[in-house]
Tab-separated table of C-alpha atoms in Angstrom:
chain	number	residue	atom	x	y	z
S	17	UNK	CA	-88.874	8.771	-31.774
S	18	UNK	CA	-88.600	9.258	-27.839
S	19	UNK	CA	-85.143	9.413	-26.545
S	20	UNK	CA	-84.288	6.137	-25.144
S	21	UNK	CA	-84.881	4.911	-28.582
S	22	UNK	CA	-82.596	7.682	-30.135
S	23	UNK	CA	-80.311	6.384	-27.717
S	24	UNK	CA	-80.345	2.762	-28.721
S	25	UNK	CA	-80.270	3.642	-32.326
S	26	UNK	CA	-77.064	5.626	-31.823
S	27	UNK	CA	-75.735	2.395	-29.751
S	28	UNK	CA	-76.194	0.138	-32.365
S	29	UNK	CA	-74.820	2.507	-34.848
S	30	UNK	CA	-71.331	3.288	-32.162
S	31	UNK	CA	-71.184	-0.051	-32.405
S	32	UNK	CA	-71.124	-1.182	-35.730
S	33	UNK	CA	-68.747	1.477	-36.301
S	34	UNK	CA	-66.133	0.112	-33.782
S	35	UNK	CA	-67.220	-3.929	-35.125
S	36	UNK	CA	-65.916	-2.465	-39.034
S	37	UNK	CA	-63.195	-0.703	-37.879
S	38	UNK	CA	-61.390	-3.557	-36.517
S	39	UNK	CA	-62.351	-5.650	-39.236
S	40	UNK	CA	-60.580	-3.482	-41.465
S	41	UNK	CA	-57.946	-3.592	-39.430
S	42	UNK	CA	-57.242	-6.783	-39.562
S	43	UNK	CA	-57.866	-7.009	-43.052
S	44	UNK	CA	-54.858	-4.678	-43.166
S	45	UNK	CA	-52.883	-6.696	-41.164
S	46	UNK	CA	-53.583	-9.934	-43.092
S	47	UNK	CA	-54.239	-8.889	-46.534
S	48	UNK	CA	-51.379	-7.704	-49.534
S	49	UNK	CA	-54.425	-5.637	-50.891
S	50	UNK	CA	-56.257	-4.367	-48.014
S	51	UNK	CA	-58.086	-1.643	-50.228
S	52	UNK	CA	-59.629	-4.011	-52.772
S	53	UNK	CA	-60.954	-6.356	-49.910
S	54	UNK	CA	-62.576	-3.646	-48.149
S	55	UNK	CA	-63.886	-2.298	-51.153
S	56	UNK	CA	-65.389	-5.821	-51.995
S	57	UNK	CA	-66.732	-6.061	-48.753
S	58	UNK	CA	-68.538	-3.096	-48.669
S	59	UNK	CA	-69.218	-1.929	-52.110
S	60	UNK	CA	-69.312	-5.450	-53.351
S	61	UNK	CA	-73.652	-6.525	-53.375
S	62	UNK	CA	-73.732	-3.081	-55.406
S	63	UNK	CA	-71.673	-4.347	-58.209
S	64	UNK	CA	-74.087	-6.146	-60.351
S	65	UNK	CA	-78.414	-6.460	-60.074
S	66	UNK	CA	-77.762	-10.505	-59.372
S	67	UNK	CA	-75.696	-9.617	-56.065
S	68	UNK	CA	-77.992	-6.849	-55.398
S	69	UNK	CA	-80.891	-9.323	-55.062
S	70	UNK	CA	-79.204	-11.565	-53.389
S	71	UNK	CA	-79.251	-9.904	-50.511
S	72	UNK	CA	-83.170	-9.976	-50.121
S	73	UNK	CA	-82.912	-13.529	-51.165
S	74	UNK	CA	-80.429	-14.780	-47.889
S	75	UNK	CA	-82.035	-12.409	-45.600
S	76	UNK	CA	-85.802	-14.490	-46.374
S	77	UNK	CA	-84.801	-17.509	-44.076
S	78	UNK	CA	-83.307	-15.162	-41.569
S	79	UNK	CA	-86.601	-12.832	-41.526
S	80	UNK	CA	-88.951	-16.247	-40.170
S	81	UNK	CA	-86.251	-17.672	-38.181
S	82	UNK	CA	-85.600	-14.485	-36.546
S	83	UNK	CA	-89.370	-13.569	-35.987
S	84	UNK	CA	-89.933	-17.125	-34.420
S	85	UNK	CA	-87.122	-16.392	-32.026
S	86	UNK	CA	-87.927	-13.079	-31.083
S	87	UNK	CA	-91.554	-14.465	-30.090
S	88	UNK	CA	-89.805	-16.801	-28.113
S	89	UNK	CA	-87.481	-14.372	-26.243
S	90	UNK	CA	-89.874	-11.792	-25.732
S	91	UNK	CA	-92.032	-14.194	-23.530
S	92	UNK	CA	-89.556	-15.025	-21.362
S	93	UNK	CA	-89.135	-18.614	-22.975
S	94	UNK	CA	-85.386	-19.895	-24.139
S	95	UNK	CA	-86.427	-22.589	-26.524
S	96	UNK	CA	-83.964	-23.692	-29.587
S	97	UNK	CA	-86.615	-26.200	-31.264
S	98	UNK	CA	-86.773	-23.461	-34.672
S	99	UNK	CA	-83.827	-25.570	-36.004
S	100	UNK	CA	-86.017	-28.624	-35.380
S	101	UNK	CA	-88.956	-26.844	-36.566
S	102	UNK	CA	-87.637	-25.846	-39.669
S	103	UNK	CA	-85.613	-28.839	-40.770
S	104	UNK	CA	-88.715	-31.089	-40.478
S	105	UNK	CA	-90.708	-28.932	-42.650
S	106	UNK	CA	-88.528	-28.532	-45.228
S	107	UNK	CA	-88.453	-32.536	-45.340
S	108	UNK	CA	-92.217	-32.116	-45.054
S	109	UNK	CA	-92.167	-29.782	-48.277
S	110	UNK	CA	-89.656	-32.023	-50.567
S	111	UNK	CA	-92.093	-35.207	-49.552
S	112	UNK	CA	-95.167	-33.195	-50.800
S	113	UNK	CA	-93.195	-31.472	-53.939
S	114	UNK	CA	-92.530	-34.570	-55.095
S	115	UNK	CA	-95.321	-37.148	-54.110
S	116	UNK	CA	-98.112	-34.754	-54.361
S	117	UNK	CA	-99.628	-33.625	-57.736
S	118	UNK	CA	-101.464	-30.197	-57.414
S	119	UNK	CA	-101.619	-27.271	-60.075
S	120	UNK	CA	-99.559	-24.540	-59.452
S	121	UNK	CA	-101.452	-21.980	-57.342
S	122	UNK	CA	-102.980	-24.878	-55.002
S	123	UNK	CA	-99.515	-26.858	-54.619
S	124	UNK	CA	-97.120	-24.137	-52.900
S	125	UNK	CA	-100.892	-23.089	-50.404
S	126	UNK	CA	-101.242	-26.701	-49.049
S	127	UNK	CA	-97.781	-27.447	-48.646
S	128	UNK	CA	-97.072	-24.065	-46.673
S	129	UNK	CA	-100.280	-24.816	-44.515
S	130	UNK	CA	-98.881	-28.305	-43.607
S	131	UNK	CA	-94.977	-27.248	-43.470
S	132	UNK	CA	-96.754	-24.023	-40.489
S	133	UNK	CA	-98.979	-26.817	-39.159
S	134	UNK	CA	-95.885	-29.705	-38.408
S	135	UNK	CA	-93.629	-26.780	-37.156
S	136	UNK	CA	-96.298	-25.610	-34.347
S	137	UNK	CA	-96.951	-29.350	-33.498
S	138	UNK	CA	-92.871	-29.486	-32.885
S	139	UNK	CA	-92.566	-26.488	-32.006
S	140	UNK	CA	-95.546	-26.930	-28.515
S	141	UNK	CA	-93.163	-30.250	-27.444
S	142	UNK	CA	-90.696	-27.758	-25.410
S	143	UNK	CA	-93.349	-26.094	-24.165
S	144	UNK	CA	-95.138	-29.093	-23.256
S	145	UNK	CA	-92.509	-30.202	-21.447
S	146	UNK	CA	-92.374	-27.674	-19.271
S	147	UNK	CA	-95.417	-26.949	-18.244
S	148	UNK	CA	-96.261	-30.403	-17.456
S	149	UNK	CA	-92.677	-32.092	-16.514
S	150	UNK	CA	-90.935	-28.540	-15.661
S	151	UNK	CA	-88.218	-29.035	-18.184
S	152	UNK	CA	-85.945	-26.923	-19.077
S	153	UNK	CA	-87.059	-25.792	-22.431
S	154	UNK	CA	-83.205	-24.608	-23.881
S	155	UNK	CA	-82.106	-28.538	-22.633
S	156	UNK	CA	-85.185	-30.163	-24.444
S	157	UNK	CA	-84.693	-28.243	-27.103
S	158	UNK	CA	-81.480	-28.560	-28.435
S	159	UNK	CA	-81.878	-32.328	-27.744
S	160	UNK	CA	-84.792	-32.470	-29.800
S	161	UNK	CA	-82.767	-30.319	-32.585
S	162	UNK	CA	-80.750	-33.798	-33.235
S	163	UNK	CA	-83.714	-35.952	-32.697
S	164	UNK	CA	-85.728	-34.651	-35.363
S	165	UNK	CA	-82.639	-33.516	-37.711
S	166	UNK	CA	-81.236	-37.763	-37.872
S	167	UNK	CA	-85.344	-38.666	-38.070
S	168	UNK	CA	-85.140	-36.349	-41.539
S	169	UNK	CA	-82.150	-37.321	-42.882
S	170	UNK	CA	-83.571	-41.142	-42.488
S	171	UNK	CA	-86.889	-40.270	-43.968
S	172	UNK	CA	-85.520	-38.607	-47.434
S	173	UNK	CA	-82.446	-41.148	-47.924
S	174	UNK	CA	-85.165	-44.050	-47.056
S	175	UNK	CA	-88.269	-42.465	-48.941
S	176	UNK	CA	-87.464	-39.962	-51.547
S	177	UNK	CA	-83.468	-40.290	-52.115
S	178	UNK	CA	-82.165	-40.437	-55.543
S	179	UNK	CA	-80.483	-43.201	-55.838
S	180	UNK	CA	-78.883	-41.897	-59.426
S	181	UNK	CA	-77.353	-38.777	-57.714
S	182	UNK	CA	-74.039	-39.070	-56.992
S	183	UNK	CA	-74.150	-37.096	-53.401
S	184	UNK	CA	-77.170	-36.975	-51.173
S	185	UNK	CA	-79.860	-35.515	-52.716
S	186	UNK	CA	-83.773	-36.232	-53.320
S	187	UNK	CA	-85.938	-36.819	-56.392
S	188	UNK	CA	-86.310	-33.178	-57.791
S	189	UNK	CA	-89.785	-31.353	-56.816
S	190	UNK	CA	-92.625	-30.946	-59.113
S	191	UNK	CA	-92.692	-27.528	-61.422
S	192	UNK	CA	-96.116	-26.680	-59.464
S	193	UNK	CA	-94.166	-27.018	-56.244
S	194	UNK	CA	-91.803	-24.285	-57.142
S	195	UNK	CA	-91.822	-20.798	-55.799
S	196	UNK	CA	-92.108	-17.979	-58.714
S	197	UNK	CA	-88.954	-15.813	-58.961
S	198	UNK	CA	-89.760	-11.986	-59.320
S	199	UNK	CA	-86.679	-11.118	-61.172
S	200	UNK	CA	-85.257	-13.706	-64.010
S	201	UNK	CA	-81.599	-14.400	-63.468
S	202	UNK	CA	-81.894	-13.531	-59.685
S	203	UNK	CA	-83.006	-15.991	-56.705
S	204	UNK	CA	-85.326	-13.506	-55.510
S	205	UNK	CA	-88.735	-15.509	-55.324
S	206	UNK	CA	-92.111	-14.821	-53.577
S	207	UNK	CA	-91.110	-15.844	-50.185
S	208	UNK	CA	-89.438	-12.952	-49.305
S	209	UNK	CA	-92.692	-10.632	-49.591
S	210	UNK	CA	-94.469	-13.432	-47.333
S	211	UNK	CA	-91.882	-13.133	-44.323
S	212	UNK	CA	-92.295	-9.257	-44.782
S	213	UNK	CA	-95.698	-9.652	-44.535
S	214	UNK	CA	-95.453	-11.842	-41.303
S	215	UNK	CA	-93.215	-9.193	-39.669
S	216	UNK	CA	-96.465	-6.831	-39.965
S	217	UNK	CA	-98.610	-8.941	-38.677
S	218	UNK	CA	-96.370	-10.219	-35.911
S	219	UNK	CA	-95.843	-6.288	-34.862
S	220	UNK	CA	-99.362	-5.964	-34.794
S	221	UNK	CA	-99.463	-9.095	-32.832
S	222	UNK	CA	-97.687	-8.285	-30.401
S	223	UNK	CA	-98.094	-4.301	-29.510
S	224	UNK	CA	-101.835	-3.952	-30.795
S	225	UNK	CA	-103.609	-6.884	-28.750
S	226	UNK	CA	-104.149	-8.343	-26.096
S	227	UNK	CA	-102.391	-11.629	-26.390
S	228	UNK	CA	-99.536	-9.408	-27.488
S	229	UNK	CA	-99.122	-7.770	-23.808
S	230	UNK	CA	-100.017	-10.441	-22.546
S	231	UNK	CA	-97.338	-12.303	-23.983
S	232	UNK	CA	-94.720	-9.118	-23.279
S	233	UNK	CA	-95.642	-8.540	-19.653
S	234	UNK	CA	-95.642	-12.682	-18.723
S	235	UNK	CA	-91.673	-12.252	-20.729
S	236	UNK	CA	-90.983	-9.040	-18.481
S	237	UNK	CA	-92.651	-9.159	-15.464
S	238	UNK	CA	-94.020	-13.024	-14.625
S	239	UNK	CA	-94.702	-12.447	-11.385
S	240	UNK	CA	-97.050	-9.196	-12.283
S	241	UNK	CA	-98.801	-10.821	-14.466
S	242	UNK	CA	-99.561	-14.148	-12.427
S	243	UNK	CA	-101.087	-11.771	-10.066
S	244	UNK	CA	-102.967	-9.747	-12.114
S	245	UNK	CA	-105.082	-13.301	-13.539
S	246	UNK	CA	-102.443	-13.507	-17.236
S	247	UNK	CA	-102.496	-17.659	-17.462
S	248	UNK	CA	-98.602	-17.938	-17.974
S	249	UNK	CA	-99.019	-21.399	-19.178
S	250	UNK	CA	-101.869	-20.580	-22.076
S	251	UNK	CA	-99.092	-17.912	-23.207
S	252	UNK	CA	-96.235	-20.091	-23.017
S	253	UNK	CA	-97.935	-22.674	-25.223
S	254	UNK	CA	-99.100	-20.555	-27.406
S	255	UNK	CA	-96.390	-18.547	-28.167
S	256	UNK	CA	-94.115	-21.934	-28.540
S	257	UNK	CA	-96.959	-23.059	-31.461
S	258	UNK	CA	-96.746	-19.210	-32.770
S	259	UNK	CA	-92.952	-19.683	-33.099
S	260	UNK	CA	-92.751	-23.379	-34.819
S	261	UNK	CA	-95.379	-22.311	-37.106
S	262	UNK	CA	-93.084	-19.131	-38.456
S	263	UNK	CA	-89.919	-21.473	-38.374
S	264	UNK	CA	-92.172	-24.442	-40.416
S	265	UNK	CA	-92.941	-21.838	-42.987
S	266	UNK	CA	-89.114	-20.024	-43.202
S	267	UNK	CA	-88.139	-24.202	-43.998
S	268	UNK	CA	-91.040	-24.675	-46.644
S	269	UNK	CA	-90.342	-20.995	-47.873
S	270	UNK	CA	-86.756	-21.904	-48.441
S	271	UNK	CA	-87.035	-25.131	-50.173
S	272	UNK	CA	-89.750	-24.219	-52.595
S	273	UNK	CA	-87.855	-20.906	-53.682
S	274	UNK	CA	-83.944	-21.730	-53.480
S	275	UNK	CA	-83.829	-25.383	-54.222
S	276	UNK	CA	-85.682	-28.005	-56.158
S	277	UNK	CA	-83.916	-30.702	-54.419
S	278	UNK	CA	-83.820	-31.588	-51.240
S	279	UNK	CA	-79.943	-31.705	-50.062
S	280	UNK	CA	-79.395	-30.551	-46.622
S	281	UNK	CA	-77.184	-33.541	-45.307
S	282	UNK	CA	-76.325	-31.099	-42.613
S	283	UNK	CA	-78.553	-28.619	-40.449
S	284	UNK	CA	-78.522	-25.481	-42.627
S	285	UNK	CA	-77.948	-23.054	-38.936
S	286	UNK	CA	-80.742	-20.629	-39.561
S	287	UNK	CA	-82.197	-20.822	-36.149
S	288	UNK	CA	-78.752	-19.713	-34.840
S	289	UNK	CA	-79.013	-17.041	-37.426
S	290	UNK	CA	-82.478	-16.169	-36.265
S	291	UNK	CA	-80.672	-15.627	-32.654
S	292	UNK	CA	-78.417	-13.263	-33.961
S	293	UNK	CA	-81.208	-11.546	-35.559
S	294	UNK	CA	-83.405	-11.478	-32.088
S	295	UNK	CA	-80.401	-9.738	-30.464
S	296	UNK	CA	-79.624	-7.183	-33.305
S	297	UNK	CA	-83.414	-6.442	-33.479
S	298	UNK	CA	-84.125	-6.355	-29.620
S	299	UNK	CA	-86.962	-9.026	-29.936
S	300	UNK	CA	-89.107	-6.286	-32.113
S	301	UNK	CA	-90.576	-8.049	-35.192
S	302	UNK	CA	-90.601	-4.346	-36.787
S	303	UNK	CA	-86.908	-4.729	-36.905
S	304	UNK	CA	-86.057	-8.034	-37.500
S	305	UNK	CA	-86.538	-7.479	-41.455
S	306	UNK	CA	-83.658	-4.740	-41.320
S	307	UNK	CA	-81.512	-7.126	-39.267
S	308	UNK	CA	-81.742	-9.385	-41.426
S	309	UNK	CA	-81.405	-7.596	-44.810
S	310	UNK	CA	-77.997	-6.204	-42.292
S	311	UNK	CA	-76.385	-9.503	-41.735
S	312	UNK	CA	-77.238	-10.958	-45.671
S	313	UNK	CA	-75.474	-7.966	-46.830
S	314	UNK	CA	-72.336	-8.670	-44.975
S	315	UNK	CA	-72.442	-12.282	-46.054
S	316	UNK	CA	-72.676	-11.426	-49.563
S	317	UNK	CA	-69.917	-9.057	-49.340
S	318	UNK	CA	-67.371	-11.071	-47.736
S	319	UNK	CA	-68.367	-14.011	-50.059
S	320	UNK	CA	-67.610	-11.647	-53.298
S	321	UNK	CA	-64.068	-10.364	-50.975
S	322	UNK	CA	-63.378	-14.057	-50.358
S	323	UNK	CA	-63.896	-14.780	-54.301
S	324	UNK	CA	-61.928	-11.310	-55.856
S	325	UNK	CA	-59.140	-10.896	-52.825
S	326	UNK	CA	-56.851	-12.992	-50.328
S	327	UNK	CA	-59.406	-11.989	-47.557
S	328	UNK	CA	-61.256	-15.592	-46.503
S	329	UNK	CA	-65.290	-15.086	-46.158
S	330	UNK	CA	-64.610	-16.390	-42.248
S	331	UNK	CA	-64.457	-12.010	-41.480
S	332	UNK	CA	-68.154	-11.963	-41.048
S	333	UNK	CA	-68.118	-14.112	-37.993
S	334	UNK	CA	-65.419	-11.821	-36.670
S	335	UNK	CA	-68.059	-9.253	-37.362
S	336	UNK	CA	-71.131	-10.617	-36.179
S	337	UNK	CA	-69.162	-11.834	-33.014
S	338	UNK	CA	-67.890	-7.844	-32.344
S	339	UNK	CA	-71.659	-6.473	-33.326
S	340	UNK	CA	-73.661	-8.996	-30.715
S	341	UNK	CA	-70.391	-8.230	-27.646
S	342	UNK	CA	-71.369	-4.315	-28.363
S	343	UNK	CA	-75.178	-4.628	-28.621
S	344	UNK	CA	-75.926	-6.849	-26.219
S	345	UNK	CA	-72.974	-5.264	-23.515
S	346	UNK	CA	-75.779	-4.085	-20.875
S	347	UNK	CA	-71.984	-1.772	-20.070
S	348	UNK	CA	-71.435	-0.069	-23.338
S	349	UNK	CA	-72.670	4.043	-23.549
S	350	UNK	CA	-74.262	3.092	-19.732
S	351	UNK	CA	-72.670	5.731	-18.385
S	352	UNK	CA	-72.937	8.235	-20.618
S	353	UNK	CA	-77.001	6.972	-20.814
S	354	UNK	CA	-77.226	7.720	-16.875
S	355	UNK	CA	-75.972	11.268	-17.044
S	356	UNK	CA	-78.299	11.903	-19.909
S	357	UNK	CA	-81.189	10.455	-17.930
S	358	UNK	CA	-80.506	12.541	-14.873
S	359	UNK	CA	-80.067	16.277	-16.841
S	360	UNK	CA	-83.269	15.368	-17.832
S	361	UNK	CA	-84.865	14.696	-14.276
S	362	UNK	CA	-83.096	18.379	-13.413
S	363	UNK	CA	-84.176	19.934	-16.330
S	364	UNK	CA	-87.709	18.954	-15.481
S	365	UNK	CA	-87.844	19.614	-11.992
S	366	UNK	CA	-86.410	23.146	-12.749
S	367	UNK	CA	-88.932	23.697	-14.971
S	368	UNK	CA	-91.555	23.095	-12.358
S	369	UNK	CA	-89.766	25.485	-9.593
S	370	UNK	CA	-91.891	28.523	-10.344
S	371	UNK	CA	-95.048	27.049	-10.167
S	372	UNK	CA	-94.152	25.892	-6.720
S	373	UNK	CA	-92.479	28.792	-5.195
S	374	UNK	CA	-96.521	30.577	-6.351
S	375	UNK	CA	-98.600	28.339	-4.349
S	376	UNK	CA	-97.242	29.404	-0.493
S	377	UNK	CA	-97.971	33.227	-1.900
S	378	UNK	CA	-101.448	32.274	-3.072
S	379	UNK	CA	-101.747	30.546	0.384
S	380	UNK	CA	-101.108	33.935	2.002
S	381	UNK	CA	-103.361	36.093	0.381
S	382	UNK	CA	-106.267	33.375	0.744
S	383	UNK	CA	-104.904	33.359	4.793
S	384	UNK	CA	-105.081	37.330	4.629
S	385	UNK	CA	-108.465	37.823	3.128
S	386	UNK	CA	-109.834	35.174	5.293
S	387	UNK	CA	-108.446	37.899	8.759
S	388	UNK	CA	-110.652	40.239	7.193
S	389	UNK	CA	-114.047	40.101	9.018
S	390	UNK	CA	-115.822	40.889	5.483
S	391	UNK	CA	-119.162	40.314	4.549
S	392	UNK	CA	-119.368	39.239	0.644
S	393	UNK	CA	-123.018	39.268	-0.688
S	394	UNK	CA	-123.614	37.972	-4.394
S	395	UNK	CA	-127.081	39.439	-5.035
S	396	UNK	CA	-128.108	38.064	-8.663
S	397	UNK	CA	-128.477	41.165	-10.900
S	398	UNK	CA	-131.311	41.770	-13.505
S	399	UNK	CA	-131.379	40.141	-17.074
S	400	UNK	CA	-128.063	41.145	-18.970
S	401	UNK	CA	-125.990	42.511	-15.656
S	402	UNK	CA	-123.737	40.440	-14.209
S	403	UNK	CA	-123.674	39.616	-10.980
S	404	UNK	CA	-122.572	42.180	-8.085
S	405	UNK	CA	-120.758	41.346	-5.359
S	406	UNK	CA	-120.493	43.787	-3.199
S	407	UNK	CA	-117.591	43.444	-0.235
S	408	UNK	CA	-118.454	45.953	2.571
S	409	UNK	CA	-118.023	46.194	6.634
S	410	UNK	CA	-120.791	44.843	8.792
S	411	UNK	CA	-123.115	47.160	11.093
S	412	UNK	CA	-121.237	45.241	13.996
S	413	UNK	CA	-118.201	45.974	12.641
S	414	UNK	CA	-118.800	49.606	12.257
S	415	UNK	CA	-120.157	49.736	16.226
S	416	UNK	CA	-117.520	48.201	17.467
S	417	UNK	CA	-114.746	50.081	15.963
S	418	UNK	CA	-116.645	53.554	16.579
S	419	UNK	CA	-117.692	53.009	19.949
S	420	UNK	CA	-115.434	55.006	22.800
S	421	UNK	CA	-113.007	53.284	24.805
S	422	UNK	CA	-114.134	52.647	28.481
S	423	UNK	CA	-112.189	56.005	31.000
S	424	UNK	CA	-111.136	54.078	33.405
S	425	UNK	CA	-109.392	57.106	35.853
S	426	UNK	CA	-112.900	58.619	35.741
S	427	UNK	CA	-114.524	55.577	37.260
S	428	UNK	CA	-111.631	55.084	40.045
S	429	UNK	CA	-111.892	58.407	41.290
């Protein structure tokens, strides 16, 4: 680990620190038992195997969302149409889990191969856009977000409502629709091995080849990269498909293995869940898994303080608001960062002192042997000798400095 990242690791550390501490403090301030809410908050998702797992089962949705964010952000592009993206597919997926009849192992493939294929078709419109009409992608996006979030809530209460239900709800999905669960009596289900597995392959993505720098140095450098011959509009596009695809398969995901209803009569947030992720995780899909699995553990601790104290679950937002000011203050540890950078710069220019106070006195001595009128003669030696080199006056030489100076009384007189 080089030190900028040991730096940024004991950042985001600093600063969770400083985010729990005043949490806690207020809880002390608000609460009659301030030591059983903190202890719920914090030891609570280790208190039984179902809150345990539920943990890996909340973070699942944040994983894609957050990997088809960071995608986003790392290319430079602001788009919001994940929400879109994912709502529509997971209208897509209750459609299919109920109209469709597949066995088991071919159900769940097709409809996550549709649910990735509708979210990159949504997910290019921003992009799109703005290549061709140079709109803003954050406006079209969030105006698309309510577009295709009212065109799914009139498609399942039209289509595939229940009419028996007494709240909005669809028909319930076909058994061979449904998501496996790995642990019986948890809501841990296959999904969450599938975003892990797309947070490999997104890391090799992006650092491993060459779309991936392309796709970094067109986010950090545009101008660079136009000049260098990196088509900014293939990687824009691109990356926009990349991203609805993820977010179409987090809404698919989610549906199959939490639900087996549709019932989301509002947006469920997760794409502005995935940007908390992004920022926690610095846009690197290696991270984004921890991130998440962070943030669901928080959740399912204040929901267990909310449920055994007089502490209201509405802490973690104080949380998460404190964590993302720290983090993402540019401000916080600069300072401190600086003067480590610059003992660093002295350290290494002292170390490269002596080797440049030796070259003048090599100078010298090759200035000093060249005022010697020498004569060197390398005569190759016989088979198993080296070679002699012999370093020896010149008969001129030896005339001139034995010859007698000129008398010059003698030749006056």
């Amino acid at each position: 680990m080089s030190s900028k990242q040991q730096f940024q690791l004991f950042r985001f550390i600093l600063a969770l620190g400083i985010s729990l501490g005043i949490s806690m403090l207020i809880i002390f301030l608000v609460s009659k038992e301030p030591w059983t809410a903190i202890s719920y908050l914090l030891l609570g998702p280790f208190g039984s195997m179902r809150h345990f797992l539920s943990i890996f089962a909340q973070a699942t949705p944040l994983i894609f969302t957050g990997l088809a964010l960071s995608l986003c952000f790392k290319s430079g592009n602001f788009s919001m149409i994940t929400d879109a993206c994912l709502y529509i597919s997971a209208v897509l997926t209750a459609a299919l889990a109920i109209r469709l009849s597949l066995p088991f192992p071919l159900h769940p493939l097709v409809i996550l191969l549709l649910a990735a294929v509708m979210g990159g078709i949504i997910g290019s419109l921003p992009a799109l856009a703005k290549l061709y009409f140079k709109a803003n992608e954050l406006v079209t996006s969030l105006m698309l977000n309510y577009v295709f979030f009212y065109l799914g809530l009139f498609t399942i209460s039209k289509y595939f409502a229940d009419r028996e239900a007494g709240t909005f709800a669809s028909l319930k999905y076909a058994k061979t629709a449904v998501l496996p669960i790995l642990v019986k009596g948890s809501k841990l289900h296959l999904g969450f091995f599938l975003a892990l597995l797309l947070a490999v392959l997104f890391s090799i993505l992006l650092y491993k080849t060459r779309f991936g720098y392309e796709l970094r140095l067109s986010g950090s450098n545009p101008s660079f990269a136009k000049m260098v011959g990196i088509s900014s509009s293939k990687v824009i596009l691109l990356t926009q498909v990349l991203a609805g695809m993820v977010a179409g398969l987090g809404g698919a995901v989610e549906q199959m293995g939490m639900y087996q209803r549709f019932n989301w009569q509002e947006s469920p947030s997760y794409a502005w869940d995935g940007v908390i992720i992004a920022i926690l995780s610095r846009n690197n899909p290696a991270l984004v898994p921890f991130s998440a699995l962070f943030l669901a553990y928080i959740r399912v601790g204040a929901d267990i303080m909310s449920r055994k104290s007089d502490v209201q679950n509405e802490l973690v937002a104080l949380i998460q608001a404190l964590l993302i000011l720290f983090v993402t203050a540019e401000a916080f540890l600069s300072g401190w960062e600086h003067r480590r950078e610059v003992k660093e710069s002295l350290a290494s220019s002292d170390a490269g002192l002596p080797a440049a106070e030796n070259k003048p006195a090599a100078a010298s001595a090759e200035s000093a042997s060249e005022s010697n009128p020498t004569v060197v003669s390398a005569e190759p030696a016989s088979e198993g000798d080296s070679t002699v080199v012999s370093a020896e006056p010149s008969a001129e030489t030896e005339s001139t400095a034995s010859a007698p100076l000129p008398e010059t009384g003698k030749e006056e007189a």
